[in-house]
Amino acid sequence: MKAIGIDIGTTTLAAVAVDGETGALLEARNVPNGADIAPGIQDAEQICQKALALIEALEEKYHPDVIGLDGQMHGIVYTDVRGNAVSPLYTWQNGMGDEPAGEGETHAQRLSRLTGYKAATGFGTTTHYVLAGQGRVPAEAAKFCAIHDYIGMRLTGRAAPLTHVSDAASFGLFDLDAARFDGGAIERAGLDAALFPQVTDETALLGRTARGVPVGCAIGDNQASFFGSVTGPGAAAVNVGTSGQINMWGDVEGEGFERRPLGGGAFFLTGASLCGGRAYALLENFLRSCARVAGVEAAPGSLYGAMNALAEEALGFPDKLVFSPLFCGTRQQPHVRAAMTGAQPQNFDAAHLCGAFVEGMAGELYEMYEKMRDAGAPKPGLLVGSGNAIRKNPALKKAFEQAFGMPMRIPQHKEEAAYGAALFGLAAVCGQPPLALAGRCVHYEP
């Protein structure tokens, strides 16, 4: 069997064709998202058209047995009764929840107080709460859903979304154990429950394309990346792209990480950084600005090779800088910012700075891992790394290996989230658990 998987990312749309018997990656394509309208707001229709074009090209070439979808979690788009988008996509980076709501509270804090649920800025229900309170929900809106839900609707002609628990939980006001939105919390927030999408906990099918190809229910990119990276539950998976995540099997609760649904009643644990690989991009931009002071104009992205070499060398330095890469804060403390300590005359240079950044990026996720272990999560026997920031930066890979005290394995295939979406789609048509398919299909570099 063959499957197409497509990942709707914040900066890039990626699509893959996968051989479901051997796990071989037949082809991978990606295009820039390029749909930004304003900070945290993207053109949903533009994203949809790019996604449909990618799918159509691979569908014509490979004649797949199923199409799987995943995408950026937390964000929402409103749709009307015919299944058409009537708003832009408000992404996970949207900050309106941190705007003041009066009486010394932000909108996110007020929603948390009213409902008893953690409501961070960027969560779909937080965004919806702000828009509803300001009278900015489109009058013709019938539902809200994730952008990949919307693309699934367009592929199959559905008029209403079917949202997987992986995405529904990311919106907020969601009862994890009951696998449904909390009607009482929605009422306390003064929101209309009718706008919330239908939820499924299964590897369900949405319908078929115009060519008759089954389309699987879309899932969150966090879960898709997990399915596309690990060979079973005994692994910790680190992914660093625009943001960063540490994911591992477990069903415990605690501070500093989240218990997220995989579907079928299973859970895993995740800790998410808001900056991730973007921190390294900010450093590259800073170093280019320094070169500009010396009269050297460097092209964007041209310094990464030199930075990686300096960072790898700096990992062995005894007199290290310590850097906390919290440029965008954290979910728990959105207003905290990046900080550097330990600077001395002998270590205030580019090499130490590059080393401090990669160690800080790895250290932020390792701290979340330690909190998972302290809460009772089982120790993993395998460390898996994915995402371009790890694949392209040996120093970052080594920093993770030093932090976790174990070697890191890298999947042979790239575009792990799109690959995981393909596996989830295959699971829907084959009736097998996604992790069972991953155990057969995922292979690592030597």
mmCIF file of C-alpha atoms in Angstrom, residues 20-363:
data_model
loop_
_atom_site.group_PDB
_atom_site.id
_atom_site.type_symbol
_atom_site.label_atom_id
_atom_site.label_comp_id
_atom_site.label_asym_id
_atom_site.label_seq_id
_atom_site.Cartn_x
_atom_site.Cartn_y
_atom_site.Cartn_z
ATOM 1 C CA GLY A 20 3.418 1.313 3.627
ATOM 2 C CA GLU A 21 4.977 -2.167 3.374
ATOM 3 C CA THR A 22 8.666 -1.264 3.649
ATOM 4 C CA GLY A 23 8.457 2.236 5.088
ATOM 5 C CA ALA A 24 10.475 3.604 2.168
ATOM 6 C CA LEU A 25 10.119 7.303 1.531
ATOM 7 C CA LEU A 26 9.257 7.469 -2.163
ATOM 8 C CA GLU A 27 9.340 11.247 -2.454
ATOM 9 C CA ALA A 28 9.256 14.390 -0.352
ATOM 10 C CA ARG A 29 8.256 17.853 -1.455
ATOM 11 C CA ASN A 30 7.891 21.116 0.396
ATOM 12 C CA VAL A 31 6.896 24.686 -0.335
ATOM 13 C CA PRO A 32 7.060 27.830 1.798
ATOM 14 C CA ASN A 33 3.895 28.616 3.720
ATOM 15 C CA GLY A 34 4.179 32.278 2.770
ATOM 16 C CA ALA A 35 0.661 33.088 3.976
ATOM 17 C CA ASP A 36 1.409 35.556 6.787
ATOM 18 C CA ILE A 37 -1.031 38.450 7.016
ATOM 19 C CA ALA A 38 0.024 39.789 10.407
ATOM 20 C CA PRO A 39 1.828 38.349 13.445
ATOM 21 C CA GLY A 40 0.026 35.124 14.360
ATOM 22 C CA ILE A 41 -2.440 35.423 11.462
ATOM 23 C CA GLN A 42 -2.221 33.598 8.115
ATOM 24 C CA ASP A 43 -4.356 33.374 4.985
ATOM 25 C CA ALA A 44 -6.213 30.069 5.373
ATOM 26 C CA GLU A 45 -7.300 29.886 1.731
ATOM 27 C CA GLN A 46 -3.785 30.474 0.448
ATOM 28 C CA ILE A 47 -2.475 27.662 2.655
ATOM 29 C CA CYS A 48 -5.288 25.394 1.486
ATOM 30 C CA GLN A 49 -4.567 25.982 -2.205
ATOM 31 C CA LYS A 50 -0.867 25.194 -1.740
ATOM 32 C CA ALA A 51 -1.703 22.018 0.185
ATOM 33 C CA LEU A 52 -4.218 20.829 -2.394
ATOM 34 C CA ALA A 53 -1.683 21.415 -5.187
ATOM 35 C CA LEU A 54 0.964 19.337 -3.374
ATOM 36 C CA ILE A 55 -1.508 16.519 -2.748
ATOM 37 C CA GLU A 56 -2.779 16.533 -6.323
ATOM 38 C CA ALA A 57 0.747 16.273 -7.755
ATOM 39 C CA LEU A 58 1.648 13.275 -5.579
ATOM 40 C CA GLU A 59 -1.775 11.689 -6.041
ATOM 41 C CA GLU A 60 -1.373 11.724 -9.832
ATOM 42 C CA LYS A 61 2.131 10.242 -9.597
ATOM 43 C CA TYR A 62 1.704 7.535 -6.929
ATOM 44 C CA HIS A 63 -2.016 6.624 -6.908
ATOM 45 C CA PRO A 64 -2.089 6.282 -3.094
ATOM 46 C CA ASP A 65 -4.391 4.100 -1.043
ATOM 47 C CA VAL A 66 -4.895 6.863 1.535
ATOM 48 C CA ILE A 67 -4.033 10.480 2.296
ATOM 49 C CA GLY A 68 -3.023 11.508 5.834
ATOM 50 C CA LEU A 69 -2.980 15.041 7.206
ATOM 51 C CA ASP A 70 -1.363 16.864 10.097
ATOM 52 C CA GLY A 71 -0.548 20.437 10.940
ATOM 53 C CA GLN A 72 0.256 23.204 13.370
ATOM 54 C CA MET A 73 -1.668 22.701 16.590
ATOM 55 C CA HIS A 74 -3.618 25.192 18.733
ATOM 56 C CA GLY A 75 -4.548 27.520 15.849
ATOM 57 C CA ILE A 76 -8.109 27.880 14.523
ATOM 58 C CA VAL A 77 -9.988 28.908 11.399
ATOM 59 C CA TYR A 78 -13.757 29.519 11.252
ATOM 60 C CA THR A 79 -15.910 27.732 8.642
ATOM 61 C CA ASP A 80 -19.491 28.279 7.507
ATOM 62 C CA VAL A 81 -22.337 25.753 7.068
ATOM 63 C CA ARG A 82 -21.022 24.828 3.595
ATOM 64 C CA GLY A 83 -17.528 24.104 4.884
ATOM 65 C CA ASN A 84 -15.842 27.217 3.520
ATOM 66 C CA ALA A 85 -13.349 29.279 5.504
ATOM 67 C CA VAL A 86 -14.789 32.605 6.647
ATOM 68 C CA SER A 87 -11.769 33.852 8.584
ATOM 69 C CA PRO A 88 -7.996 33.788 8.434
ATOM 70 C CA LEU A 89 -6.044 31.188 10.374
ATOM 71 C CA TYR A 90 -5.219 32.406 13.879
ATOM 72 C CA THR A 91 -2.028 30.444 14.552
ATOM 73 C CA TRP A 92 -0.435 29.122 17.730
ATOM 74 C CA GLN A 93 1.799 32.202 17.654
ATOM 75 C CA ASN A 94 -1.119 34.594 17.987
ATOM 76 C CA GLY A 95 -0.617 36.676 21.109
ATOM 77 C CA MET A 96 -4.037 38.229 21.646
ATOM 78 C CA GLY A 97 -4.554 36.099 24.761
ATOM 79 C CA ASP A 98 -1.812 38.073 26.508
ATOM 80 C CA GLU A 99 -3.549 41.394 25.928
ATOM 81 C CA PRO A 100 -5.063 43.030 29.031
ATOM 82 C CA ALA A 101 -8.657 42.073 29.813
ATOM 83 C CA GLY A 102 -9.060 44.499 32.726
ATOM 84 C CA GLU A 103 -8.716 44.180 36.502
ATOM 85 C CA GLY A 104 -5.051 43.248 36.181
ATOM 86 C CA GLU A 105 -5.733 40.118 34.110
ATOM 87 C CA THR A 106 -4.902 39.051 30.587
ATOM 88 C CA HIS A 107 -7.587 37.337 28.516
ATOM 89 C CA ALA A 108 -5.806 34.001 28.978
ATOM 90 C CA GLN A 109 -5.659 34.449 32.750
ATOM 91 C CA ARG A 110 -9.315 35.371 32.904
ATOM 92 C CA LEU A 111 -10.344 32.347 30.832
ATOM 93 C CA SER A 112 -8.250 30.118 33.099
ATOM 94 C CA ARG A 113 -9.926 31.575 36.196
ATOM 95 C CA LEU A 114 -13.428 31.208 34.772
ATOM 96 C CA THR A 115 -13.008 27.628 33.583
ATOM 97 C CA GLY A 116 -10.370 26.010 35.772
ATOM 98 C CA TYR A 117 -8.417 24.975 32.658
ATOM 99 C CA LYS A 118 -4.990 26.228 31.655
ATOM 100 C CA ALA A 119 -5.652 28.724 28.879
ATOM 101 C CA ALA A 120 -2.431 29.994 27.314
ATOM 102 C CA THR A 121 -2.247 32.589 24.597
ATOM 103 C CA GLY A 122 -2.277 30.905 21.186
ATOM 104 C CA PHE A 123 -4.614 28.118 22.339
ATOM 105 C CA GLY A 124 -7.612 27.946 20.010
ATOM 106 C CA THR A 125 -10.203 28.452 22.721
ATOM 107 C CA THR A 126 -8.241 31.407 24.135
ATOM 108 C CA THR A 127 -8.196 33.035 20.723
ATOM 109 C CA HIS A 128 -11.890 32.255 20.262
ATOM 110 C CA TYR A 129 -12.681 33.674 23.715
ATOM 111 C CA VAL A 130 -10.995 36.980 22.854
ATOM 112 C CA LEU A 131 -12.627 37.219 19.421
ATOM 113 C CA ALA A 132 -16.056 36.365 20.843
ATOM 114 C CA GLY A 133 -15.694 38.928 23.618
ATOM 115 C CA GLN A 134 -14.789 41.599 21.087
ATOM 116 C CA GLY A 135 -17.571 40.678 18.666
ATOM 117 C CA ARG A 136 -15.063 39.607 16.007
ATOM 118 C CA VAL A 137 -16.258 36.051 15.338
ATOM 119 C CA PRO A 138 -17.621 36.081 11.759
ATOM 120 C CA ALA A 139 -21.427 36.204 11.709
ATOM 121 C CA GLU A 140 -21.534 33.325 9.207
ATOM 122 C CA ALA A 141 -19.232 31.076 11.295
ATOM 123 C CA ALA A 142 -20.743 27.656 12.039
ATOM 124 C CA LYS A 143 -17.640 25.910 13.467
ATOM 125 C CA PHE A 144 -13.994 26.483 14.188
ATOM 126 C CA CYS A 145 -11.307 23.882 13.509
ATOM 127 C CA ALA A 146 -7.601 23.389 12.786
ATOM 128 C CA ILE A 147 -6.218 24.379 9.387
ATOM 129 C CA HIS A 148 -5.537 20.718 8.536
ATOM 130 C CA ASP A 149 -9.136 19.862 9.476
ATOM 131 C CA TYR A 150 -10.204 22.474 6.954
ATOM 132 C CA ILE A 151 -7.989 21.014 4.237
ATOM 133 C CA GLY A 152 -9.513 17.588 4.976
ATOM 134 C CA MET A 153 -12.952 19.131 4.515
ATOM 135 C CA ARG A 154 -11.939 20.587 1.174
ATOM 136 C CA LEU A 155 -10.480 17.269 0.004
ATOM 137 C CA THR A 156 -13.603 15.290 0.854
ATOM 138 C CA GLY A 157 -16.373 17.856 0.429
ATOM 139 C CA ARG A 158 -17.378 17.718 4.094
ATOM 140 C CA ALA A 159 -19.471 20.628 5.323
ATOM 141 C CA ALA A 160 -18.410 20.260 8.977
ATOM 142 C CA PRO A 161 -15.045 19.378 10.531
ATOM 143 C CA LEU A 162 -14.199 16.189 12.392
ATOM 144 C CA THR A 163 -11.365 16.996 14.784
ATOM 145 C CA HIS A 164 -9.063 14.376 16.263
ATOM 146 C CA VAL A 165 -8.495 14.476 20.021
ATOM 147 C CA SER A 166 -4.857 15.446 19.400
ATOM 148 C CA ASP A 167 -5.983 18.789 17.992
ATOM 149 C CA ALA A 168 -9.098 19.219 20.124
ATOM 150 C CA ALA A 169 -7.006 18.914 23.294
ATOM 151 C CA SER A 170 -4.594 21.536 21.984
ATOM 152 C CA PHE A 171 -7.431 24.071 21.699
ATOM 153 C CA GLY A 172 -8.119 23.968 25.449
ATOM 154 C CA LEU A 173 -11.260 23.500 27.608
ATOM 155 C CA PHE A 174 -10.943 19.804 26.785
ATOM 156 C CA ASP A 175 -11.555 16.898 29.171
ATOM 157 C CA LEU A 176 -8.711 14.506 28.337
ATOM 158 C CA ASP A 177 -10.148 11.479 30.096
ATOM 159 C CA ALA A 178 -13.623 11.881 28.626
ATOM 160 C CA ALA A 179 -12.156 12.809 25.201
ATOM 161 C CA ARG A 180 -14.577 15.710 24.728
ATOM 162 C CA PHE A 181 -14.844 19.445 25.202
ATOM 163 C CA ASP A 182 -16.042 20.392 28.681
ATOM 164 C CA GLY A 183 -19.538 21.816 28.224
ATOM 165 C CA GLY A 184 -19.571 23.280 31.721
ATOM 166 C CA ALA A 185 -16.312 25.135 31.146
ATOM 167 C CA ILE A 186 -17.569 26.433 27.796
ATOM 168 C CA GLU A 187 -20.711 27.728 29.497
ATOM 169 C CA ARG A 188 -18.726 29.401 32.306
ATOM 170 C CA ALA A 189 -16.662 31.163 29.661
ATOM 171 C CA GLY A 190 -19.831 32.468 28.028
ATOM 172 C CA LEU A 191 -19.067 30.729 24.744
ATOM 173 C CA ASP A 192 -21.384 29.023 22.270
ATOM 174 C CA ALA A 193 -20.808 25.247 22.367
ATOM 175 C CA ALA A 194 -22.307 24.901 18.883
ATOM 176 C CA LEU A 195 -19.173 26.473 17.370
ATOM 177 C CA PHE A 196 -16.908 23.749 18.774
ATOM 178 C CA PRO A 197 -16.103 20.913 16.334
ATOM 179 C CA GLN A 198 -17.118 17.265 16.590
ATOM 180 C CA VAL A 199 -14.321 15.175 18.117
ATOM 181 C CA THR A 200 -13.076 11.635 17.462
ATOM 182 C CA ASP A 201 -10.607 9.519 19.448
ATOM 183 C CA GLU A 202 -10.154 7.012 16.616
ATOM 184 C CA THR A 203 -8.073 6.625 13.460
ATOM 185 C CA ALA A 204 -11.156 7.676 11.518
ATOM 186 C CA LEU A 205 -11.652 8.381 7.827
ATOM 187 C CA LEU A 206 -13.113 11.725 6.754
ATOM 188 C CA GLY A 207 -14.294 10.544 3.352
ATOM 189 C CA ARG A 208 -12.809 10.312 -0.137
ATOM 190 C CA THR A 209 -11.315 12.668 -2.664
ATOM 191 C CA ALA A 210 -12.903 13.313 -6.049
ATOM 192 C CA ARG A 211 -10.738 10.442 -7.337
ATOM 193 C CA GLY A 212 -12.001 8.103 -4.649
ATOM 194 C CA VAL A 213 -8.911 8.093 -2.408
ATOM 195 C CA PRO A 214 -9.702 7.709 1.318
ATOM 196 C CA VAL A 215 -8.640 10.637 3.506
ATOM 197 C CA GLY A 216 -7.737 10.063 7.154
ATOM 198 C CA CYS A 217 -8.794 12.364 9.962
ATOM 199 C CA ALA A 218 -6.095 14.987 10.483
ATOM 200 C CA ILE A 219 -3.939 14.912 13.614
ATOM 201 C CA GLY A 220 -1.712 17.389 15.424
ATOM 202 C CA ASP A 221 1.848 17.810 14.187
ATOM 203 C CA ASN A 222 3.207 16.889 17.616
ATOM 204 C CA GLN A 223 1.564 13.458 17.512
ATOM 205 C CA ALA A 224 2.373 13.007 13.829
ATOM 206 C CA SER A 225 6.050 13.687 14.447
ATOM 207 C CA PHE A 226 6.009 11.124 17.284
ATOM 208 C CA PHE A 227 4.425 8.451 15.065
ATOM 209 C CA GLY A 228 6.902 9.308 12.307
ATOM 210 C CA SER A 229 10.000 9.132 14.498
ATOM 211 C CA VAL A 230 9.778 6.280 17.005
ATOM 212 C CA THR A 231 9.577 2.519 16.672
ATOM 213 C CA GLY A 232 7.570 1.947 19.837
ATOM 214 C CA PRO A 233 6.617 3.369 23.211
ATOM 215 C CA GLY A 234 10.070 3.041 24.836
ATOM 216 C CA ALA A 235 11.549 6.136 23.217
ATOM 217 C CA ALA A 236 12.002 9.820 23.901
ATOM 218 C CA ALA A 237 11.668 11.902 20.736
ATOM 219 C CA VAL A 238 13.125 15.379 20.426
ATOM 220 C CA ASN A 239 12.003 17.578 17.551
ATOM 221 C CA VAL A 240 13.447 21.013 16.859
ATOM 222 C CA GLY A 241 12.010 23.157 14.107
ATOM 223 C CA THR A 242 10.629 26.664 14.504
ATOM 224 C CA SER A 243 9.633 25.563 17.998
ATOM 225 C CA GLY A 244 10.898 22.546 19.936
ATOM 226 C CA GLN A 245 9.355 19.545 21.671
ATOM 227 C CA ILE A 246 10.371 16.647 23.871
ATOM 228 C CA ASN A 247 7.933 13.735 23.660
ATOM 229 C CA MET A 248 7.898 10.412 25.456
ATOM 230 C CA TRP A 249 5.496 7.634 26.323
ATOM 231 C CA GLY A 250 3.698 8.069 29.632
ATOM 232 C CA ASP A 251 0.418 8.742 31.364
ATOM 233 C CA VAL A 252 1.320 10.948 34.325
ATOM 234 C CA GLU A 253 0.621 14.562 35.222
ATOM 235 C CA GLY A 254 2.892 17.283 36.551
ATOM 236 C CA GLU A 255 4.133 20.829 36.175
ATOM 237 C CA GLY A 256 6.170 21.959 33.182
ATOM 238 C CA PHE A 257 4.859 19.447 30.663
ATOM 239 C CA GLU A 258 1.590 18.282 29.173
ATOM 240 C CA ARG A 259 -0.208 14.949 28.983
ATOM 241 C CA ARG A 260 -1.477 14.735 25.437
ATOM 242 C CA PRO A 261 -3.717 12.188 23.693
ATOM 243 C CA LEU A 262 -2.453 9.956 20.908
ATOM 244 C CA GLY A 263 -5.913 8.529 20.233
ATOM 245 C CA GLY A 264 -7.478 5.227 21.152
ATOM 246 C CA GLY A 265 -7.205 6.065 24.853
ATOM 247 C CA ALA A 266 -3.381 6.291 24.749
ATOM 248 C CA PHE A 267 -1.333 9.247 25.971
ATOM 249 C CA PHE A 268 2.160 10.595 25.752
ATOM 250 C CA LEU A 269 3.971 13.440 27.479
ATOM 251 C CA THR A 270 5.261 16.535 25.787
ATOM 252 C CA GLY A 271 7.205 19.593 26.743
ATOM 253 C CA ALA A 272 7.208 22.416 24.218
ATOM 254 C CA SER A 273 9.527 25.374 23.829
ATOM 255 C CA LEU A 274 8.113 28.419 22.077
ATOM 256 C CA CYS A 275 11.332 29.399 20.355
ATOM 257 C CA GLY A 276 13.240 26.203 19.515
ATOM 258 C CA GLY A 277 15.230 26.536 16.318
ATOM 259 C CA ARG A 278 14.170 30.139 15.980
ATOM 260 C CA ALA A 279 16.650 30.974 18.764
ATOM 261 C CA TYR A 280 19.538 29.821 16.574
ATOM 262 C CA ALA A 281 18.146 31.826 13.650
ATOM 263 C CA LEU A 282 18.121 34.912 15.859
ATOM 264 C CA LEU A 283 21.769 34.280 16.734
ATOM 265 C CA GLU A 284 22.644 33.977 13.051
ATOM 266 C CA ASN A 285 20.917 37.297 12.383
ATOM 267 C CA PHE A 286 22.793 38.881 15.305
ATOM 268 C CA LEU A 287 26.173 37.687 13.997
ATOM 269 C CA ARG A 288 25.372 39.006 10.525
ATOM 270 C CA SER A 289 24.582 42.375 12.070
ATOM 271 C CA CYS A 290 27.987 42.297 13.781
ATOM 272 C CA ALA A 291 29.650 41.536 10.434
ATOM 273 C CA ARG A 292 27.802 44.501 8.959
ATOM 274 C CA VAL A 293 29.468 46.764 11.537
ATOM 275 C CA ALA A 294 32.800 45.631 10.085
ATOM 276 C CA GLY A 295 31.617 46.420 6.559
ATOM 277 C CA VAL A 296 30.854 42.807 5.571
ATOM 278 C CA GLU A 297 27.398 42.051 4.178
ATOM 279 C CA ALA A 298 26.532 38.369 4.684
ATOM 280 C CA ALA A 299 23.506 36.764 3.042
ATOM 281 C CA PRO A 300 20.731 35.518 5.362
ATOM 282 C CA GLY A 301 21.495 31.977 6.479
ATOM 283 C CA SER A 302 25.089 32.059 5.241
ATOM 284 C CA LEU A 303 26.684 31.825 8.696
ATOM 285 C CA TYR A 304 25.109 28.573 9.896
ATOM 286 C CA GLY A 305 28.007 26.367 8.754
ATOM 287 C CA ALA A 306 30.571 28.442 10.605
ATOM 288 C CA MET A 307 28.295 28.707 13.655
ATOM 289 C CA ASN A 308 27.838 24.929 13.787
ATOM 290 C CA ALA A 309 31.605 24.348 13.699
ATOM 291 C CA LEU A 310 32.188 26.916 16.437
ATOM 292 C CA ALA A 311 29.377 25.466 18.570
ATOM 293 C CA GLU A 312 30.703 21.910 18.286
ATOM 294 C CA GLU A 313 34.155 23.082 19.361
ATOM 295 C CA ALA A 314 32.683 25.091 22.243
ATOM 296 C CA LEU A 315 30.887 22.046 23.696
ATOM 297 C CA GLY A 316 34.263 20.978 25.063
ATOM 298 C CA PHE A 317 35.248 24.336 26.520
ATOM 299 C CA PRO A 318 35.647 24.439 30.331
ATOM 300 C CA ASP A 319 34.715 28.111 30.723
ATOM 301 C CA LYS A 320 31.219 28.103 29.247
ATOM 302 C CA LEU A 321 28.641 30.798 28.887
ATOM 303 C CA VAL A 322 25.183 29.820 30.134
ATOM 304 C CA PHE A 323 22.315 30.907 27.954
ATOM 305 C CA SER A 324 18.561 30.562 28.446
ATOM 306 C CA PRO A 325 16.948 30.874 24.966
ATOM 307 C CA LEU A 326 13.519 32.032 26.139
ATOM 308 C CA PHE A 327 13.097 34.811 23.581
ATOM 309 C CA CYS A 328 9.361 34.073 23.390
ATOM 310 C CA GLY A 329 8.865 33.106 27.039
ATOM 311 C CA THR A 330 7.166 29.861 27.996
ATOM 312 C CA ARG A 331 3.561 28.693 28.087
ATOM 313 C CA GLN A 332 3.623 29.019 31.870
ATOM 314 C CA GLN A 333 5.556 32.314 31.945
ATOM 315 C CA PRO A 334 4.947 34.148 28.661
ATOM 316 C CA HIS A 335 6.703 37.312 29.804
ATOM 317 C CA VAL A 336 10.038 35.739 30.836
ATOM 318 C CA ARG A 337 12.858 36.441 28.376
ATOM 319 C CA ALA A 338 16.226 35.100 27.270
ATOM 320 C CA ALA A 339 19.208 35.640 29.550
ATOM 321 C CA MET A 340 22.944 34.977 29.552
ATOM 322 C CA THR A 341 25.154 34.423 32.583
ATOM 323 C CA GLY A 342 28.738 33.479 33.253
ATOM 324 C CA ALA A 343 30.309 35.987 30.872
ATOM 325 C CA GLN A 344 34.010 36.673 31.523
ATOM 326 C CA PRO A 345 36.689 38.445 29.483
ATOM 327 C CA GLN A 346 38.048 35.108 28.233
ATOM 328 C CA ASN A 347 34.746 33.588 27.100
ATOM 329 C CA PHE A 348 32.903 36.530 25.561
ATOM 330 C CA ASP A 349 33.339 35.557 21.907
ATOM 331 C CA ALA A 350 31.400 34.021 19.021
ATOM 332 C CA ALA A 351 32.460 30.420 19.716
ATOM 333 C CA HIS A 352 31.341 30.454 23.343
ATOM 334 C CA LEU A 353 28.114 32.169 22.316
ATOM 335 C CA CYS A 354 27.313 29.533 19.660
ATOM 336 C CA GLY A 355 28.042 26.755 22.157
ATOM 337 C CA ALA A 356 25.865 28.409 24.792
ATOM 338 C CA PHE A 357 22.942 28.621 22.365
ATOM 339 C CA VAL A 358 22.945 24.925 21.402
ATOM 340 C CA GLU A 359 23.410 23.850 25.023
ATOM 341 C CA GLY A 360 20.624 26.191 26.076
ATOM 342 C CA MET A 361 18.278 24.820 23.413
ATOM 343 C CA ALA A 362 19.006 21.240 24.481
ATOM 344 C CA GLY A 363 18.918 22.144 28.159
#
